PDB file of N, CA and C in Angstrom:
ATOM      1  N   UNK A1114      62.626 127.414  97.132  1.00  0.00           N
ATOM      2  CA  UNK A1114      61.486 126.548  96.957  1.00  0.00           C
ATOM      3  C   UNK A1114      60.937 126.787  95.551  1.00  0.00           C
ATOM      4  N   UNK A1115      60.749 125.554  95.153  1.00  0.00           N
ATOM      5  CA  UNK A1115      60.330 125.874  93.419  1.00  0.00           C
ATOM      6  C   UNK A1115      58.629 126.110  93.337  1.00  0.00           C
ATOM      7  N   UNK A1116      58.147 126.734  92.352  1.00  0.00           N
ATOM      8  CA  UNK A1116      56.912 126.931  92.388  1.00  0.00           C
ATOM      9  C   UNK A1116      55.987 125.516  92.453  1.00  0.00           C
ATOM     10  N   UNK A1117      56.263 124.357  92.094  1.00  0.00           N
ATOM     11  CA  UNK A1117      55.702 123.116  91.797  1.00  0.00           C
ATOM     12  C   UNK A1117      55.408 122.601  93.361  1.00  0.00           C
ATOM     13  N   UNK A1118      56.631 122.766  94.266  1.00  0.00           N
ATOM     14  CA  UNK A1118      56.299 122.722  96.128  1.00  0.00           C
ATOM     15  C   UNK A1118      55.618 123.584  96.302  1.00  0.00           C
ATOM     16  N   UNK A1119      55.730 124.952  95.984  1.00  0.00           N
ATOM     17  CA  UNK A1119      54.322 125.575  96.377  1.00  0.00           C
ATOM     18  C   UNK A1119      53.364 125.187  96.043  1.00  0.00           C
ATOM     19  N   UNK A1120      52.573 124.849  94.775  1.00  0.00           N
ATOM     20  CA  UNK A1120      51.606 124.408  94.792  1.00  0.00           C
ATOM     21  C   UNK A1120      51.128 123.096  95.530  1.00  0.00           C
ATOM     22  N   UNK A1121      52.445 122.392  95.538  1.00  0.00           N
ATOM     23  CA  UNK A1121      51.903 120.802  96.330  1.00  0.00           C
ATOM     24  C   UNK A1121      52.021 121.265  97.885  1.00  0.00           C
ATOM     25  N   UNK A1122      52.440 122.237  98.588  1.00  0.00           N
ATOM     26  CA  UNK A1122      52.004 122.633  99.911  1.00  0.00           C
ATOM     27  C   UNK A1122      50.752 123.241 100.052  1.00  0.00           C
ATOM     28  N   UNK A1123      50.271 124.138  99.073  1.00  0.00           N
ATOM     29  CA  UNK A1123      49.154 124.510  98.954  1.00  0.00           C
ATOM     30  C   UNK A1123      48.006 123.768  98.509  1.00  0.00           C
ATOM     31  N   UNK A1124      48.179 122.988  98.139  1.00  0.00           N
ATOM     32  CA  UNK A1124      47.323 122.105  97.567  1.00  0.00           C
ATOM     33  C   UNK A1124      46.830 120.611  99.109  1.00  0.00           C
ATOM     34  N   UNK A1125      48.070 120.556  99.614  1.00  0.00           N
ATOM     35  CA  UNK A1125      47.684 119.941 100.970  1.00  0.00           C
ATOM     36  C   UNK A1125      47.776 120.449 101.964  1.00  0.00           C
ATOM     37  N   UNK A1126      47.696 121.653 102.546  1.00  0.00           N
ATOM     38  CA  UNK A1126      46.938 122.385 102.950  1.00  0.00           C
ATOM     39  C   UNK A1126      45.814 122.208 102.787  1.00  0.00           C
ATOM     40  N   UNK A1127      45.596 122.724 101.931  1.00  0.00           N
ATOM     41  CA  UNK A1127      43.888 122.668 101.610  1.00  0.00           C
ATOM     42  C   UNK A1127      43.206 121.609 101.600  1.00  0.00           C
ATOM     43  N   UNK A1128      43.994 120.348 101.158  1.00  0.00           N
ATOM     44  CA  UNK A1128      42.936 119.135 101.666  1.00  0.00           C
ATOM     45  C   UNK A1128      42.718 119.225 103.384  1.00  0.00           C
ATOM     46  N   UNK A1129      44.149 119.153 103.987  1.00  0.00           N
ATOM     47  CA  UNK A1129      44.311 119.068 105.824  1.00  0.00           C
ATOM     48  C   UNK A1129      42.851 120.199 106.366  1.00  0.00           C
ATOM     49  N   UNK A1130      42.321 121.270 105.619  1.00  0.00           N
ATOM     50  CA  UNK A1130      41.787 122.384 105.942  1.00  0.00           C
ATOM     51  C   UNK A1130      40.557 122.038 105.768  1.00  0.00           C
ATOM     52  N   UNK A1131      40.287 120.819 105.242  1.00  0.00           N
ATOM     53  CA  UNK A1131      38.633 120.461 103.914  1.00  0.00           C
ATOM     54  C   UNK A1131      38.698 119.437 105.572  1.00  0.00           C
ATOM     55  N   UNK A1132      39.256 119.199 106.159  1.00  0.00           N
ATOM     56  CA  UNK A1132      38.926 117.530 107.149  1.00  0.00           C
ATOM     57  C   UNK A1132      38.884 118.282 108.624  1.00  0.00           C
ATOM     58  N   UNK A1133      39.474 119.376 108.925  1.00  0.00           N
ATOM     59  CA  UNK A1133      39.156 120.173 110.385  1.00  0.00           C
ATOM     60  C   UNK A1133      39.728 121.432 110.394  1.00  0.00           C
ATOM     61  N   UNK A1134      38.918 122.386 111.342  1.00  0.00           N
ATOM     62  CA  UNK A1134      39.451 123.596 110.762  1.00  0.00           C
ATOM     63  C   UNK A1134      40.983 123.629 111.755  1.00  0.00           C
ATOM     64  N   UNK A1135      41.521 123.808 112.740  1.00  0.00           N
ATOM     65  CA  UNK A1135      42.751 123.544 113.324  1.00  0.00           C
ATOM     66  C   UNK A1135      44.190 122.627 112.973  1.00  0.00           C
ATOM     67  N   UNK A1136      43.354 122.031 112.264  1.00  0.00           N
ATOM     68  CA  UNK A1136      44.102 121.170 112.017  1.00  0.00           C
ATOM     69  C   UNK A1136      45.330 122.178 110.502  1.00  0.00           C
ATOM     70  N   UNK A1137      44.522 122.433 109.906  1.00  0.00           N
ATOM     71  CA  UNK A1137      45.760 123.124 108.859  1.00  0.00           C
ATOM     72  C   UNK A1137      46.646 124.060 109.510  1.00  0.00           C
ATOM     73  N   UNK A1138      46.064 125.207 110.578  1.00  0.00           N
ATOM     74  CA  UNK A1138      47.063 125.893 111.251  1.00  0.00           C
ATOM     75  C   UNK A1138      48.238 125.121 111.752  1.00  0.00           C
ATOM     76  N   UNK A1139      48.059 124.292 112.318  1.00  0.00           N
ATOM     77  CA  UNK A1139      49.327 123.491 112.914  1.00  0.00           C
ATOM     78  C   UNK A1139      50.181 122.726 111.934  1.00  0.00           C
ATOM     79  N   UNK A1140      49.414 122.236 111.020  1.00  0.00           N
ATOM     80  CA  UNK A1140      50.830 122.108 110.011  1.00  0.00           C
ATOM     81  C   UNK A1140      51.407 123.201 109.502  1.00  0.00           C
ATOM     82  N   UNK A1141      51.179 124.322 108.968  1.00  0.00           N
ATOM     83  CA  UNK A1141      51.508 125.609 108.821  1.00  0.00           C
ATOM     84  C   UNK A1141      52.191 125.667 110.142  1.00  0.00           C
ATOM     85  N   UNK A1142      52.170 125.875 111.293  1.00  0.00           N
ATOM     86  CA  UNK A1142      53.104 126.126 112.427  1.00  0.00           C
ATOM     87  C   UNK A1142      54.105 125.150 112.910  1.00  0.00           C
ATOM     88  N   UNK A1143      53.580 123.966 112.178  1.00  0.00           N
ATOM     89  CA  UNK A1143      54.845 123.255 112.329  1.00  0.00           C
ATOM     90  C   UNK A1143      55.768 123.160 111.083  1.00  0.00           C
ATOM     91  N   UNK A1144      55.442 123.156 109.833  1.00  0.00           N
ATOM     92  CA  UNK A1144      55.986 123.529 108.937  1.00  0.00           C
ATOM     93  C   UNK A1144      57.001 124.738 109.147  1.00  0.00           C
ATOM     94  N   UNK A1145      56.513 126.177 109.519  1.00  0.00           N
ATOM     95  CA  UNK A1145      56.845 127.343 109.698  1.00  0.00           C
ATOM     96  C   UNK A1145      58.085 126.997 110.796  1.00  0.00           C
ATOM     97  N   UNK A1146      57.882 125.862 112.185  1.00  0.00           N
ATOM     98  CA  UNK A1146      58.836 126.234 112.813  1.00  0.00           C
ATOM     99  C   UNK A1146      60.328 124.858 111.966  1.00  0.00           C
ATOM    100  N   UNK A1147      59.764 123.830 111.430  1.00  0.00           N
ATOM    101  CA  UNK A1147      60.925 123.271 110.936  1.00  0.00           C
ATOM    102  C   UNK A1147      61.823 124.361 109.939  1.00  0.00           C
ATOM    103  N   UNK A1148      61.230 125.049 109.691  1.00  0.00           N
ATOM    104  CA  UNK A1148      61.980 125.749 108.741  1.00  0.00           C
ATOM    105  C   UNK A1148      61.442 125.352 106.794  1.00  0.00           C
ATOM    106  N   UNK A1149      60.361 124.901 107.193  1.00  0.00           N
ATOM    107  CA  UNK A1149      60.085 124.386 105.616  1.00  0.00           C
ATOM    108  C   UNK A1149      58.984 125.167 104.843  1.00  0.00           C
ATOM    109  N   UNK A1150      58.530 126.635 105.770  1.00  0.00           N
ATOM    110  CA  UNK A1150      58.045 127.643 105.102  1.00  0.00           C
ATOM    111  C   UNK A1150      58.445 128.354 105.727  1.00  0.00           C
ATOM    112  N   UNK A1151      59.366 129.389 104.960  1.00  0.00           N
ATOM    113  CA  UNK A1151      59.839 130.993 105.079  1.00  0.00           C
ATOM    114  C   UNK A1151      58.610 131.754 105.465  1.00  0.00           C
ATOM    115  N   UNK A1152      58.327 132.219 106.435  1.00  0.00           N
ATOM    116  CA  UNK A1152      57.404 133.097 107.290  1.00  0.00           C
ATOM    117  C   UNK A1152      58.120 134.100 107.710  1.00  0.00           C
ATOM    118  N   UNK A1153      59.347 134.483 107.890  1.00  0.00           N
ATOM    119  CA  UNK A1153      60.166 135.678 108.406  1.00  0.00           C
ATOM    120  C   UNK A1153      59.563 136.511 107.755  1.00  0.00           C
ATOM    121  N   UNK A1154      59.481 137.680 108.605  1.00  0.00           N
ATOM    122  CA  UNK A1154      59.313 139.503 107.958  1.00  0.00           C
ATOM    123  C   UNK A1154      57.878 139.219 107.381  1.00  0.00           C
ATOM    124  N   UNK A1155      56.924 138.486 107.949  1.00  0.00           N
ATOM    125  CA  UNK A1155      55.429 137.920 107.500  1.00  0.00           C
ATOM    126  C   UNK A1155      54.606 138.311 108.689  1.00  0.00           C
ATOM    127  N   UNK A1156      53.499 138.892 108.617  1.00  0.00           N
ATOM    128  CA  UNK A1156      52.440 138.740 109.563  1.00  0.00           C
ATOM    129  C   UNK A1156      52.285 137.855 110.312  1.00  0.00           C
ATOM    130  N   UNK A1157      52.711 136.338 109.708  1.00  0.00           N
ATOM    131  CA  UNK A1157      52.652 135.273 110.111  1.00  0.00           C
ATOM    132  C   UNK A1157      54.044 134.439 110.740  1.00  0.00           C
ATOM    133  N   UNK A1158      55.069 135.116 111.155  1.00  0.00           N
ATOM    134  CA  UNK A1158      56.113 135.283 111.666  1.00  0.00           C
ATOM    135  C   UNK A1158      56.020 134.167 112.746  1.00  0.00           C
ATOM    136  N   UNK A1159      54.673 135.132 113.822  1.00  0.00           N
ATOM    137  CA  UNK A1159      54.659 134.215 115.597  1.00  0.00           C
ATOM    138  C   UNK A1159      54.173 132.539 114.749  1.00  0.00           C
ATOM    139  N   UNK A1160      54.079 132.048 113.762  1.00  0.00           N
ATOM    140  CA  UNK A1160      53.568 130.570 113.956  1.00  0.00           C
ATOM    141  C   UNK A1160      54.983 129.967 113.905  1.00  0.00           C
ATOM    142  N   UNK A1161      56.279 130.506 113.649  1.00  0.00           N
ATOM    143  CA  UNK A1161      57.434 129.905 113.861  1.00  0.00           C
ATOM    144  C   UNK A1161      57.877 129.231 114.966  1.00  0.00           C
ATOM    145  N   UNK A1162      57.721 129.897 116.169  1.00  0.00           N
ATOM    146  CA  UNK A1162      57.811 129.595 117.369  1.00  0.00           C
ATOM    147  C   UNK A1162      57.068 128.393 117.877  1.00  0.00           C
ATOM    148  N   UNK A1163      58.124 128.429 118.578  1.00  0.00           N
ATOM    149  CA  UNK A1163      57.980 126.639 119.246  1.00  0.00           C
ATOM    150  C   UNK A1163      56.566 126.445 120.307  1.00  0.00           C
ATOM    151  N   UNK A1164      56.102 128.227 120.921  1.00  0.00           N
ATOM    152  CA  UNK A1164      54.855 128.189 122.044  1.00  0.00           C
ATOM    153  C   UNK A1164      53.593 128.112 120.755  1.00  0.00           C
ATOM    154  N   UNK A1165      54.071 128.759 119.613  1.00  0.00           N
ATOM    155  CA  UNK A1165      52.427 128.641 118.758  1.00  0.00           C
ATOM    156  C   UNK A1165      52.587 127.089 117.992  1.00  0.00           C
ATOM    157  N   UNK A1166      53.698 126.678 117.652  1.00  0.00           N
ATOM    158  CA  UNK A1166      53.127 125.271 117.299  1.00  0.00           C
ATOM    159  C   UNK A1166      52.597 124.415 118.176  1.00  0.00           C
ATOM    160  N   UNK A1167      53.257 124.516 119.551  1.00  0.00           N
ATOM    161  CA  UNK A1167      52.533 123.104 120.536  1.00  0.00           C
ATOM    162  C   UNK A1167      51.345 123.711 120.988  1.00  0.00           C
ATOM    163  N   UNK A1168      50.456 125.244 120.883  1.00  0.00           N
ATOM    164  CA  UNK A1168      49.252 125.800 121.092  1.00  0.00           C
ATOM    165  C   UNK A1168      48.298 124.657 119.712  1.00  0.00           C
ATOM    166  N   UNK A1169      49.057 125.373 118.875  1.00  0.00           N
ATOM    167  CA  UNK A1169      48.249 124.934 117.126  1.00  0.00           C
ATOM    168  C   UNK A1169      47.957 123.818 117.380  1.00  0.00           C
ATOM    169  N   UNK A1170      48.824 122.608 118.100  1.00  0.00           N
ATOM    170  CA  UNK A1170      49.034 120.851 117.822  1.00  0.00           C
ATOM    171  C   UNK A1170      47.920 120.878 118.888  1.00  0.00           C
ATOM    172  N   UNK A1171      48.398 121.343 119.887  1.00  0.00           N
ATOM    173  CA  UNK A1171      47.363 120.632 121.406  1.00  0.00           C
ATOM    174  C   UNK A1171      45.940 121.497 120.815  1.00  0.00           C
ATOM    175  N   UNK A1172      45.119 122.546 120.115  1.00  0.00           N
ATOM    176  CA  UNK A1172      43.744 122.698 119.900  1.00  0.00           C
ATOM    177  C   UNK A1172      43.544 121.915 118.833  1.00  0.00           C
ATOM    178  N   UNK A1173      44.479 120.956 117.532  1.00  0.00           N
ATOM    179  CA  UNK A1173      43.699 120.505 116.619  1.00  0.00           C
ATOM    180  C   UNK A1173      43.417 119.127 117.680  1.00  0.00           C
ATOM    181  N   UNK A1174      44.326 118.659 118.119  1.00  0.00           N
ATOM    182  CA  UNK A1174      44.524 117.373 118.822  1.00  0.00           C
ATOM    183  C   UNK A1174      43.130 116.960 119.442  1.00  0.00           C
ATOM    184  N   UNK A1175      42.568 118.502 120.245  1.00  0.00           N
ATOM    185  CA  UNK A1175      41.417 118.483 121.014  1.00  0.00           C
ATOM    186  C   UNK A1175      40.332 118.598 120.322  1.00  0.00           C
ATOM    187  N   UNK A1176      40.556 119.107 118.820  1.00  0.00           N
ATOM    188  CA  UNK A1176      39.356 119.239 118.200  1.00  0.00           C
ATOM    189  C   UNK A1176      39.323 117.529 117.810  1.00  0.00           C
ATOM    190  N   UNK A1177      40.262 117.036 117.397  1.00  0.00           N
ATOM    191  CA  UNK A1177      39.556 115.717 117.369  1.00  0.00           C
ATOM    192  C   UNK A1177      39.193 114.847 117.820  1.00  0.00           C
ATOM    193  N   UNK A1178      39.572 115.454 119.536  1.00  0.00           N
ATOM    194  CA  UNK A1178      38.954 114.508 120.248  1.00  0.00           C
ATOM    195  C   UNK A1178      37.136 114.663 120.794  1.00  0.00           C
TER     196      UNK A1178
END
């Protein structure tokens, strides 16, 4: 991943994070489980998994409802 995607993941992130707070975890956990952020050997490892993304999706889902 080149540094220029990092910043444009980080950078929307942070908008997704400015509009609800749940809502950025779950792209981060769904990101994390497509495989489109390296999280291995990370603290942040469990958002890979398939039980913390559909947790992450179903509380932002509810926060907006």
């Amino acid at each position: 991943m080149s540094a220029s995607e990092v910043w444009l993941l980080a950078f929307l992130i942070g908008v997704v994070a400015g509009l609800r707070s749940l809502t950025a975890p779950a792209v981060v956990a769904w990101g994390a489980h497509r495989n489109w952020m390296p999280l291995q050997h990370t603290p942040l490892s469990f958002m890979a998994s398939t039980a913390a993304m559909v947790i992450f999706i179903f509380l932002a889902i509810g926060e907006l409802v």
